[in-house]
Amino acid sequence: MFLEVITFILLIIFLVFYLRDPRSLIIGFLFNLFFCSFLILFVYLGFSSDHAIFRIIAAIPLFIIGFMLTFGIFALMIGLFLNARVLMRKEGRRFSNCLTLLAGLGILFSIVFLIVEPTRFLSPHFGPIFSGVFFIIVYFFFHLSNFLTAYFLYQFNRPRRNQDFIIVLGSGLINDKVPPLLASRINKAIDFYWKQAAVSFPPTIIFSGGQGPDENLPEAEAMQMYAVEKGIPTQHTIKEDRSVNTYQNMLFSKQIMDSRKEGKYNSIFTTNNFHLFRAGLYAKEAGLNSQGIGSKTAFYYWPNAMIREYIAIVVMGRKRHIKVVGVILGFSILLTTISFLFS
């Protein structure tokens, strides 16, 4: 009875936060808490049953978890190496395309470190330092799991077709033309535009993107021309050509919408699905009550993009992470110092 109540309460708490605003890492944390509680309840009820079939079903999650802990890390490492090879072959050998390779090497180094166990060659006094590093890794593991869960849940966002504005986030031009990555964002907005126009009224599309140092025209202008060529009426488009990053995309677009509708409007934004959650965080930071819809990304590009997104999420919360890591390392160094002094 206790487990059922706890699981139900965690579900209610998660739903309240998620329905109020899914643009938060706390959503991932709350869902993970609920899922763990549900999993424990599921296994407990299964093994408490007198029916063998229920016990077998209850053992399946334990088998999956055991398999992932045993072989999952090796499969992930191999998958990262294979993805890095495909990505660099298709997108070039730029550093930004090497993140999956670096992640795979990081896992390989960790496995070798655990096998060799170099700590045995050092003084036992350094034990607190290695314990501190372990707790830092655990901290970021849980932070990553919360991010992945929140990211996954945000993909289910389905805004109503009563939007006054659609913000299309820029991502850079190639030879002053709209590249495929940016085109997918515009096409997502165009698709939503026509679907809403068919049932209610046509929204206004805001193309948000300034002019880069290697570009001869603002992104917003190239994006607008692309959409007009696809049949979107010019009078239903607006150019926001000052922004140079996602936060400014949201902030400057909000200023345009506020000036036109005096703060009373509905809006959404479009971007690639891997960028969707972080863009939502920037929208929230800019004070914009707008949810997003994501365009599809090539599967081979997704792992590298997700690593980049997570790094950006960590940078967004760098002050909190520095405090946590600083406290852990500081306490570890203090214990190490005490150990040397009183040995």
mmCIF file of C-alpha atoms in Angstrom:
data_model
loop_
_atom_site.group_PDB
_atom_site.id
_atom_site.type_symbol
_atom_site.label_atom_id
_atom_site.label_comp_id
_atom_site.label_asym_id
_atom_site.label_seq_id
_atom_site.Cartn_x
_atom_site.Cartn_y
_atom_site.Cartn_z
ATOM 1 C CA MET A 1 0.000 0.000 0.000
ATOM 2 C CA PHE A 2 2.844 2.386 0.873
ATOM 3 C CA LEU A 3 4.562 1.913 -2.502
ATOM 4 C CA GLU A 4 1.310 2.463 -4.389
ATOM 5 C CA VAL A 5 0.666 5.742 -2.553
ATOM 6 C CA ILE A 6 4.212 7.012 -3.112
ATOM 7 C CA THR A 7 4.083 6.137 -6.820
ATOM 8 C CA PHE A 8 0.703 7.815 -7.253
ATOM 9 C CA ILE A 9 1.875 10.977 -5.457
ATOM 10 C CA LEU A 10 5.021 11.157 -7.608
ATOM 11 C CA LEU A 11 2.893 10.767 -10.748
ATOM 12 C CA ILE A 12 0.604 13.617 -9.689
ATOM 13 C CA ILE A 13 3.550 15.881 -8.865
ATOM 14 C CA PHE A 14 5.155 15.142 -12.240
ATOM 15 C CA LEU A 15 1.932 15.825 -14.157
ATOM 16 C CA VAL A 16 1.348 19.121 -12.325
ATOM 17 C CA PHE A 17 4.815 20.407 -13.202
ATOM 18 C CA TYR A 18 4.758 19.021 -16.755
ATOM 19 C CA LEU A 19 1.354 20.444 -17.651
ATOM 20 C CA ARG A 20 2.238 23.800 -16.136
ATOM 21 C CA ASP A 21 5.496 24.173 -18.107
ATOM 22 C CA PRO A 22 7.580 21.315 -19.579
ATOM 23 C CA ARG A 23 10.593 23.606 -20.194
ATOM 24 C CA SER A 24 12.650 22.566 -17.174
ATOM 25 C CA LEU A 25 15.173 19.924 -16.129
ATOM 26 C CA ILE A 26 13.049 19.365 -13.025
ATOM 27 C CA ILE A 27 10.577 17.612 -15.345
ATOM 28 C CA GLY A 28 13.180 14.958 -16.103
ATOM 29 C CA PHE A 29 14.046 14.580 -12.426
ATOM 30 C CA LEU A 30 10.401 14.183 -11.381
ATOM 31 C CA PHE A 31 9.635 11.672 -14.120
ATOM 32 C CA ASN A 32 12.745 9.633 -13.256
ATOM 33 C CA LEU A 33 11.637 9.548 -9.620
ATOM 34 C CA PHE A 34 8.181 8.380 -10.636
ATOM 35 C CA PHE A 35 9.558 5.796 -13.058
ATOM 36 C CA CYS A 36 11.936 4.331 -10.456
ATOM 37 C CA SER A 37 9.111 4.137 -7.924
ATOM 38 C CA PHE A 38 6.820 2.526 -10.509
ATOM 39 C CA LEU A 39 9.532 0.026 -11.466
ATOM 40 C CA ILE A 40 10.063 -0.977 -7.830
ATOM 41 C CA LEU A 41 6.315 -1.323 -7.358
ATOM 42 C CA PHE A 42 6.003 -3.377 -10.552
ATOM 43 C CA VAL A 43 8.750 -5.799 -9.507
ATOM 44 C CA TYR A 44 7.417 -6.048 -5.938
ATOM 45 C CA LEU A 45 3.874 -6.848 -7.051
ATOM 46 C CA GLY A 46 5.127 -9.354 -9.588
ATOM 47 C CA PHE A 47 7.258 -11.334 -7.148
ATOM 48 C CA SER A 48 4.543 -11.097 -4.483
ATOM 49 C CA SER A 49 2.100 -12.832 -6.788
ATOM 50 C CA ASP A 50 1.324 -16.557 -6.584
ATOM 51 C CA HIS A 51 1.237 -16.824 -10.391
ATOM 52 C CA ALA A 52 4.473 -17.840 -12.106
ATOM 53 C CA ILE A 53 3.686 -15.770 -15.207
ATOM 54 C CA PHE A 54 3.609 -12.557 -13.133
ATOM 55 C CA ARG A 55 6.948 -13.422 -11.557
ATOM 56 C CA ILE A 56 8.468 -13.964 -14.986
ATOM 57 C CA ILE A 57 7.086 -10.620 -16.202
ATOM 58 C CA ALA A 58 8.449 -8.908 -13.075
ATOM 59 C CA ALA A 59 11.903 -10.374 -13.751
ATOM 60 C CA ILE A 60 12.075 -8.850 -17.255
ATOM 61 C CA PRO A 61 13.001 -5.296 -16.086
ATOM 62 C CA LEU A 62 15.681 -6.737 -13.806
ATOM 63 C CA PHE A 63 17.093 -8.739 -16.704
ATOM 64 C CA ILE A 64 17.140 -5.663 -18.955
ATOM 65 C CA ILE A 65 18.854 -3.546 -16.290
ATOM 66 C CA GLY A 66 21.420 -6.268 -15.646
ATOM 67 C CA PHE A 67 22.107 -6.652 -19.361
ATOM 68 C CA MET A 68 22.546 -2.899 -19.817
ATOM 69 C CA LEU A 69 24.907 -2.637 -16.859
ATOM 70 C CA THR A 70 26.952 -5.558 -18.178
ATOM 71 C CA PHE A 71 27.053 -4.949 -21.914
ATOM 72 C CA GLY A 72 25.353 -1.601 -22.469
ATOM 73 C CA ILE A 73 28.469 0.483 -21.826
ATOM 74 C CA PHE A 74 30.452 -1.525 -24.398
ATOM 75 C CA ALA A 75 27.646 -1.269 -26.955
ATOM 76 C CA LEU A 76 27.440 2.488 -26.353
ATOM 77 C CA MET A 77 31.191 2.903 -26.835
ATOM 78 C CA ILE A 78 31.207 0.948 -30.101
ATOM 79 C CA GLY A 79 28.129 2.847 -31.312
ATOM 80 C CA LEU A 80 29.823 6.192 -30.603
ATOM 81 C CA PHE A 81 32.920 5.188 -32.552
ATOM 82 C CA LEU A 82 30.836 3.997 -35.517
ATOM 83 C CA ASN A 83 28.737 7.166 -35.456
ATOM 84 C CA ALA A 84 31.875 9.339 -35.377
ATOM 85 C CA ARG A 85 33.156 7.567 -38.481
ATOM 86 C CA VAL A 86 29.893 8.081 -40.386
ATOM 87 C CA LEU A 87 29.497 11.691 -39.262
ATOM 88 C CA MET A 88 33.018 12.771 -40.193
ATOM 89 C CA ARG A 89 32.712 11.058 -43.564
ATOM 90 C CA LYS A 90 29.476 12.895 -44.366
ATOM 91 C CA GLU A 91 29.981 16.229 -42.580
ATOM 92 C CA GLY A 92 33.772 16.673 -42.563
ATOM 93 C CA ARG A 93 36.537 16.376 -39.964
ATOM 94 C CA ARG A 94 35.710 19.509 -37.972
ATOM 95 C CA PHE A 95 36.135 19.510 -34.198
ATOM 96 C CA SER A 96 32.379 20.004 -33.750
ATOM 97 C CA ASN A 97 31.863 16.670 -35.507
ATOM 98 C CA CYS A 98 34.269 14.805 -33.205
ATOM 99 C CA LEU A 99 32.181 14.866 -30.029
ATOM 100 C CA THR A 100 30.966 11.274 -30.364
ATOM 101 C CA LEU A 101 34.570 10.189 -30.974
ATOM 102 C CA LEU A 102 35.706 12.014 -27.836
ATOM 103 C CA ALA A 103 32.820 10.516 -25.840
ATOM 104 C CA GLY A 104 33.762 7.028 -27.027
ATOM 105 C CA LEU A 105 37.399 7.621 -26.082
ATOM 106 C CA GLY A 106 36.259 8.864 -22.673
ATOM 107 C CA ILE A 107 34.350 5.632 -22.046
ATOM 108 C CA LEU A 108 37.322 3.569 -23.255
ATOM 109 C CA PHE A 109 39.672 5.466 -20.937
ATOM 110 C CA SER A 110 37.292 4.912 -18.011
ATOM 111 C CA ILE A 111 37.165 1.152 -18.686
ATOM 112 C CA VAL A 112 40.965 0.947 -18.902
ATOM 113 C CA PHE A 113 41.256 3.012 -15.711
ATOM 114 C CA LEU A 114 38.965 0.609 -13.826
ATOM 115 C CA ILE A 115 40.858 -2.431 -15.119
ATOM 116 C CA VAL A 116 44.352 -1.095 -14.421
ATOM 117 C CA GLU A 117 43.282 0.597 -11.156
ATOM 118 C CA PRO A 118 46.251 3.015 -10.913
ATOM 119 C CA THR A 119 45.086 4.124 -7.456
ATOM 120 C CA ARG A 120 46.810 1.063 -5.999
ATOM 121 C CA PHE A 121 50.181 2.633 -6.880
ATOM 122 C CA LEU A 122 49.401 5.792 -4.910
ATOM 123 C CA SER A 123 49.249 6.517 -1.218
ATOM 124 C CA PRO A 124 45.955 5.597 0.506
ATOM 125 C CA HIS A 125 45.841 9.224 1.650
ATOM 126 C CA PHE A 126 44.659 10.183 -1.843
ATOM 127 C CA GLY A 127 41.550 8.038 -1.434
ATOM 128 C CA PRO A 128 39.240 11.011 -0.695
ATOM 129 C CA ILE A 129 40.340 12.699 -3.934
ATOM 130 C CA PHE A 130 39.323 9.687 -6.031
ATOM 131 C CA SER A 131 36.092 9.380 -4.061
ATOM 132 C CA GLY A 132 35.375 13.027 -4.839
ATOM 133 C CA VAL A 133 35.946 12.453 -8.543
ATOM 134 C CA PHE A 134 33.599 9.464 -8.360
ATOM 135 C CA PHE A 135 30.842 11.566 -6.757
ATOM 136 C CA ILE A 136 31.305 14.263 -9.425
ATOM 137 C CA ILE A 137 30.849 11.623 -12.132
ATOM 138 C CA VAL A 138 27.730 10.332 -10.363
ATOM 139 C CA TYR A 139 26.387 13.898 -10.107
ATOM 140 C CA PHE A 140 26.764 14.534 -13.833
ATOM 141 C CA PHE A 141 25.370 11.083 -14.636
ATOM 142 C CA PHE A 142 22.125 11.939 -12.843
ATOM 143 C CA HIS A 143 22.129 15.407 -14.412
ATOM 144 C CA LEU A 144 22.534 13.835 -17.868
ATOM 145 C CA SER A 145 19.732 11.346 -17.199
ATOM 146 C CA ASN A 146 17.429 14.195 -16.145
ATOM 147 C CA PHE A 147 18.330 16.120 -19.296
ATOM 148 C CA LEU A 148 17.680 13.164 -21.607
ATOM 149 C CA THR A 149 14.335 12.441 -19.970
ATOM 150 C CA ALA A 150 13.225 16.088 -20.072
ATOM 151 C CA TYR A 151 14.385 16.330 -23.697
ATOM 152 C CA PHE A 152 12.462 13.181 -24.660
ATOM 153 C CA LEU A 153 9.256 14.305 -22.943
ATOM 154 C CA TYR A 154 9.421 17.738 -24.563
ATOM 155 C CA GLN A 155 9.278 16.113 -28.000
ATOM 156 C CA PHE A 156 5.627 15.241 -27.303
ATOM 157 C CA ASN A 157 4.640 18.901 -27.193
ATOM 158 C CA ARG A 158 1.685 19.437 -29.545
ATOM 159 C CA PRO A 159 0.603 23.114 -29.596
ATOM 160 C CA ARG A 160 -2.932 24.040 -30.555
ATOM 161 C CA ARG A 161 -3.697 25.551 -33.928
ATOM 162 C CA ASN A 162 -4.597 28.957 -32.520
ATOM 163 C CA GLN A 163 -1.185 30.598 -32.766
ATOM 164 C CA ASP A 164 -0.772 34.247 -33.688
ATOM 165 C CA PHE A 165 2.953 33.864 -34.408
ATOM 166 C CA ILE A 166 5.433 31.182 -35.433
ATOM 167 C CA ILE A 167 9.078 31.975 -34.716
ATOM 168 C CA VAL A 168 11.602 30.245 -36.977
ATOM 169 C CA LEU A 169 15.052 30.127 -35.378
ATOM 170 C CA GLY A 170 18.014 30.747 -37.664
ATOM 171 C CA SER A 171 21.008 28.433 -37.860
ATOM 172 C CA GLY A 172 23.334 30.031 -40.424
ATOM 173 C CA LEU A 173 23.502 30.330 -44.207
ATOM 174 C CA ILE A 174 25.807 28.582 -46.641
ATOM 175 C CA ASN A 175 26.866 30.754 -49.592
ATOM 176 C CA ASP A 176 23.996 33.084 -48.641
ATOM 177 C CA LYS A 177 21.513 30.274 -49.275
ATOM 178 C CA VAL A 178 19.251 28.371 -46.887
ATOM 179 C CA PRO A 179 20.978 25.022 -46.124
ATOM 180 C CA PRO A 180 19.015 21.788 -45.537
ATOM 181 C CA LEU A 181 19.222 22.067 -41.719
ATOM 182 C CA LEU A 182 17.646 25.533 -41.727
ATOM 183 C CA ALA A 183 15.220 24.592 -44.507
ATOM 184 C CA SER A 184 13.781 21.832 -42.313
ATOM 185 C CA ARG A 185 12.932 24.449 -39.652
ATOM 186 C CA ILE A 186 11.232 26.695 -42.193
ATOM 187 C CA ASN A 187 9.356 23.770 -43.719
ATOM 188 C CA LYS A 188 8.069 22.821 -40.262
ATOM 189 C CA ALA A 189 6.697 26.340 -39.832
ATOM 190 C CA ILE A 190 5.173 26.299 -43.324
ATOM 191 C CA ASP A 191 3.484 22.979 -42.634
ATOM 192 C CA PHE A 192 1.988 24.311 -39.377
ATOM 193 C CA TYR A 193 0.971 27.539 -41.127
ATOM 194 C CA TRP A 194 -1.130 25.750 -43.751
ATOM 195 C CA LYS A 195 -2.668 23.309 -41.254
ATOM 196 C CA GLN A 196 -3.780 26.149 -38.994
ATOM 197 C CA ALA A 197 -4.954 28.293 -41.902
ATOM 198 C CA ALA A 198 -7.187 25.412 -43.011
ATOM 199 C CA VAL A 199 -9.058 25.270 -39.676
ATOM 200 C CA SER A 200 -8.917 28.789 -38.233
ATOM 201 C CA PHE A 201 -6.733 31.745 -39.275
ATOM 202 C CA PRO A 202 -3.224 32.033 -40.779
ATOM 203 C CA PRO A 203 -0.481 32.876 -38.269
ATOM 204 C CA THR A 204 2.339 35.347 -38.868
ATOM 205 C CA ILE A 205 5.768 33.775 -39.322
ATOM 206 C CA ILE A 206 8.709 35.584 -37.741
ATOM 207 C CA PHE A 207 12.047 34.686 -39.319
ATOM 208 C CA SER A 208 14.678 35.301 -36.665
ATOM 209 C CA GLY A 209 18.360 35.526 -37.517
ATOM 210 C CA GLY A 210 20.939 38.266 -37.975
ATOM 211 C CA GLN A 211 23.798 38.638 -40.408
ATOM 212 C CA GLY A 212 26.966 36.662 -39.713
ATOM 213 C CA PRO A 213 30.472 37.945 -40.485
ATOM 214 C CA ASP A 214 30.730 35.642 -43.514
ATOM 215 C CA GLU A 215 27.230 36.388 -44.842
ATOM 216 C CA ASN A 216 26.153 39.069 -47.339
ATOM 217 C CA LEU A 217 22.585 39.251 -46.060
ATOM 218 C CA PRO A 218 20.766 38.542 -42.791
ATOM 219 C CA GLU A 219 19.487 35.028 -42.207
ATOM 220 C CA ALA A 220 15.994 36.402 -41.709
ATOM 221 C CA GLU A 221 15.938 37.814 -45.234
ATOM 222 C CA ALA A 222 17.102 34.565 -46.840
ATOM 223 C CA MET A 223 14.594 32.609 -44.739
ATOM 224 C CA GLN A 224 11.758 34.926 -45.733
ATOM 225 C CA MET A 225 12.607 34.601 -49.438
ATOM 226 C CA TYR A 226 12.646 30.804 -49.088
ATOM 227 C CA ALA A 227 9.207 30.760 -47.455
ATOM 228 C CA VAL A 228 7.690 33.179 -49.982
ATOM 229 C CA GLU A 229 8.970 30.958 -52.794
ATOM 230 C CA LYS A 230 7.140 28.089 -51.063
ATOM 231 C CA GLY A 231 3.855 30.020 -51.236
ATOM 232 C CA ILE A 232 3.693 31.901 -47.916
ATOM 233 C CA PRO A 233 2.186 35.407 -48.457
ATOM 234 C CA THR A 234 4.731 38.152 -47.755
ATOM 235 C CA GLN A 235 2.231 40.039 -45.590
ATOM 236 C CA HIS A 236 2.154 37.063 -43.220
ATOM 237 C CA THR A 237 5.921 37.230 -42.585
ATOM 238 C CA ILE A 238 8.159 39.387 -40.404
ATOM 239 C CA LYS A 239 11.961 39.675 -40.411
ATOM 240 C CA GLU A 240 13.840 39.830 -37.125
ATOM 241 C CA ASP A 241 17.405 40.439 -38.320
ATOM 242 C CA ARG A 242 19.293 41.559 -35.191
ATOM 243 C CA SER A 243 19.759 38.327 -33.225
ATOM 244 C CA VAL A 244 23.017 36.377 -33.204
ATOM 245 C CA ASN A 245 22.079 33.532 -30.822
ATOM 246 C CA THR A 246 19.038 31.588 -29.636
ATOM 247 C CA TYR A 247 18.425 33.754 -26.589
ATOM 248 C CA GLN A 248 18.315 36.873 -28.759
ATOM 249 C CA ASN A 249 16.061 35.029 -31.242
ATOM 250 C CA MET A 250 13.536 34.682 -28.449
ATOM 251 C CA LEU A 251 14.055 38.100 -26.852
ATOM 252 C CA PHE A 252 13.880 40.197 -30.033
ATOM 253 C CA SER A 253 10.974 38.166 -31.431
ATOM 254 C CA LYS A 254 9.126 38.716 -28.154
ATOM 255 C CA GLN A 255 9.655 42.464 -28.511
ATOM 256 C CA ILE A 256 8.130 42.387 -32.009
ATOM 257 C CA MET A 257 5.119 40.351 -30.865
ATOM 258 C CA ASP A 258 4.589 42.523 -27.782
ATOM 259 C CA SER A 259 4.581 45.675 -29.906
ATOM 260 C CA ARG A 260 2.008 44.228 -32.322
ATOM 261 C CA LYS A 261 -0.335 42.476 -29.900
ATOM 262 C CA GLU A 262 0.370 44.306 -26.621
ATOM 263 C CA GLY A 263 1.435 41.068 -24.948
ATOM 264 C CA LYS A 264 -1.816 39.225 -25.704
ATOM 265 C CA TYR A 265 -0.983 36.496 -28.189
ATOM 266 C CA ASN A 266 -0.179 32.815 -28.650
ATOM 267 C CA SER A 267 3.108 31.799 -30.207
ATOM 268 C CA ILE A 268 5.287 28.786 -30.962
ATOM 269 C CA PHE A 269 8.789 28.372 -32.345
ATOM 270 C CA THR A 270 10.301 25.879 -34.775
ATOM 271 C CA THR A 271 13.784 24.448 -34.721
ATOM 272 C CA ASN A 272 15.423 21.049 -35.188
ATOM 273 C CA ASN A 273 14.271 18.426 -32.706
ATOM 274 C CA PHE A 274 17.711 18.042 -31.118
ATOM 275 C CA HIS A 275 17.717 21.793 -30.339
ATOM 276 C CA LEU A 276 14.096 21.944 -29.207
ATOM 277 C CA PHE A 277 14.469 21.599 -25.429
ATOM 278 C CA ARG A 278 17.341 24.070 -25.070
ATOM 279 C CA ALA A 279 15.494 26.576 -27.238
ATOM 280 C CA GLY A 280 12.541 26.191 -24.873
ATOM 281 C CA LEU A 281 14.803 27.022 -21.936
ATOM 282 C CA TYR A 282 15.996 30.173 -23.717
ATOM 283 C CA ALA A 283 12.388 31.140 -24.463
ATOM 284 C CA LYS A 284 11.584 30.795 -20.773
ATOM 285 C CA GLU A 285 14.680 32.808 -19.859
ATOM 286 C CA ALA A 286 13.585 35.577 -22.245
ATOM 287 C CA GLY A 287 10.150 35.692 -20.608
ATOM 288 C CA LEU A 288 8.435 34.235 -23.664
ATOM 289 C CA ASN A 289 5.518 31.882 -22.990
ATOM 290 C CA SER A 290 6.105 29.887 -26.143
ATOM 291 C CA GLN A 291 6.511 26.158 -26.758
ATOM 292 C CA GLY A 292 8.312 24.574 -29.686
ATOM 293 C CA ILE A 293 7.861 22.027 -32.433
ATOM 294 C CA GLY A 294 10.864 20.266 -33.920
ATOM 295 C CA SER A 295 11.815 19.237 -37.410
ATOM 296 C CA LYS A 296 13.438 15.871 -37.972
ATOM 297 C CA THR A 297 17.205 15.444 -38.021
ATOM 298 C CA ALA A 298 19.210 12.786 -39.860
ATOM 299 C CA PHE A 299 19.800 9.880 -37.480
ATOM 300 C CA TYR A 300 23.579 9.864 -37.961
ATOM 301 C CA TYR A 301 23.709 13.545 -36.938
ATOM 302 C CA TRP A 302 21.612 13.138 -33.781
ATOM 303 C CA PRO A 303 24.148 11.619 -31.277
ATOM 304 C CA ASN A 304 26.783 14.294 -31.926
ATOM 305 C CA ALA A 305 24.145 17.032 -31.782
ATOM 306 C CA MET A 306 22.800 15.705 -28.482
ATOM 307 C CA ILE A 307 26.260 15.767 -26.921
ATOM 308 C CA ARG A 308 26.655 19.357 -28.079
ATOM 309 C CA GLU A 309 23.244 20.228 -26.644
ATOM 310 C CA TYR A 310 24.118 18.690 -23.291
ATOM 311 C CA ILE A 311 27.387 20.619 -23.121
ATOM 312 C CA ALA A 312 25.412 23.800 -23.829
ATOM 313 C CA ILE A 313 22.922 22.894 -21.064
ATOM 314 C CA VAL A 314 25.806 22.412 -18.618
ATOM 315 C CA VAL A 315 27.236 25.796 -19.629
ATOM 316 C CA MET A 316 23.815 27.411 -19.069
ATOM 317 C CA GLY A 317 23.853 26.129 -15.475
ATOM 318 C CA ARG A 318 27.600 26.545 -14.979
ATOM 319 C CA LYS A 319 27.290 28.574 -11.760
ATOM 320 C CA ARG A 320 25.349 25.791 -10.027
ATOM 321 C CA HIS A 321 27.677 23.083 -11.351
ATOM 322 C CA ILE A 322 30.787 25.003 -10.287
ATOM 323 C CA LYS A 323 29.375 25.287 -6.775
ATOM 324 C CA VAL A 324 28.553 21.560 -6.555
ATOM 325 C CA VAL A 325 31.896 20.433 -8.013
ATOM 326 C CA GLY A 326 33.745 22.966 -5.854
ATOM 327 C CA VAL A 327 32.103 21.721 -2.664
ATOM 328 C CA ILE A 328 32.855 18.072 -3.505
ATOM 329 C CA LEU A 329 36.479 18.752 -4.462
ATOM 330 C CA GLY A 330 37.001 21.098 -1.527
ATOM 331 C CA PHE A 331 35.715 18.516 0.929
ATOM 332 C CA SER A 332 37.848 15.799 -0.717
ATOM 333 C CA ILE A 333 40.999 17.941 -0.533
ATOM 334 C CA LEU A 334 40.235 18.772 3.088
ATOM 335 C CA LEU A 335 39.918 15.086 3.998
ATOM 336 C CA THR A 336 43.120 14.299 2.102
ATOM 337 C CA THR A 337 44.992 17.058 3.930
ATOM 338 C CA ILE A 338 43.706 15.869 7.306
ATOM 339 C CA SER A 339 44.740 12.317 6.409
ATOM 340 C CA PHE A 340 48.322 13.452 5.655
ATOM 341 C CA LEU A 341 48.553 15.622 8.764
ATOM 342 C CA PHE A 342 47.362 12.959 11.183
ATOM 343 C CA SER A 343 48.957 9.916 9.571
#
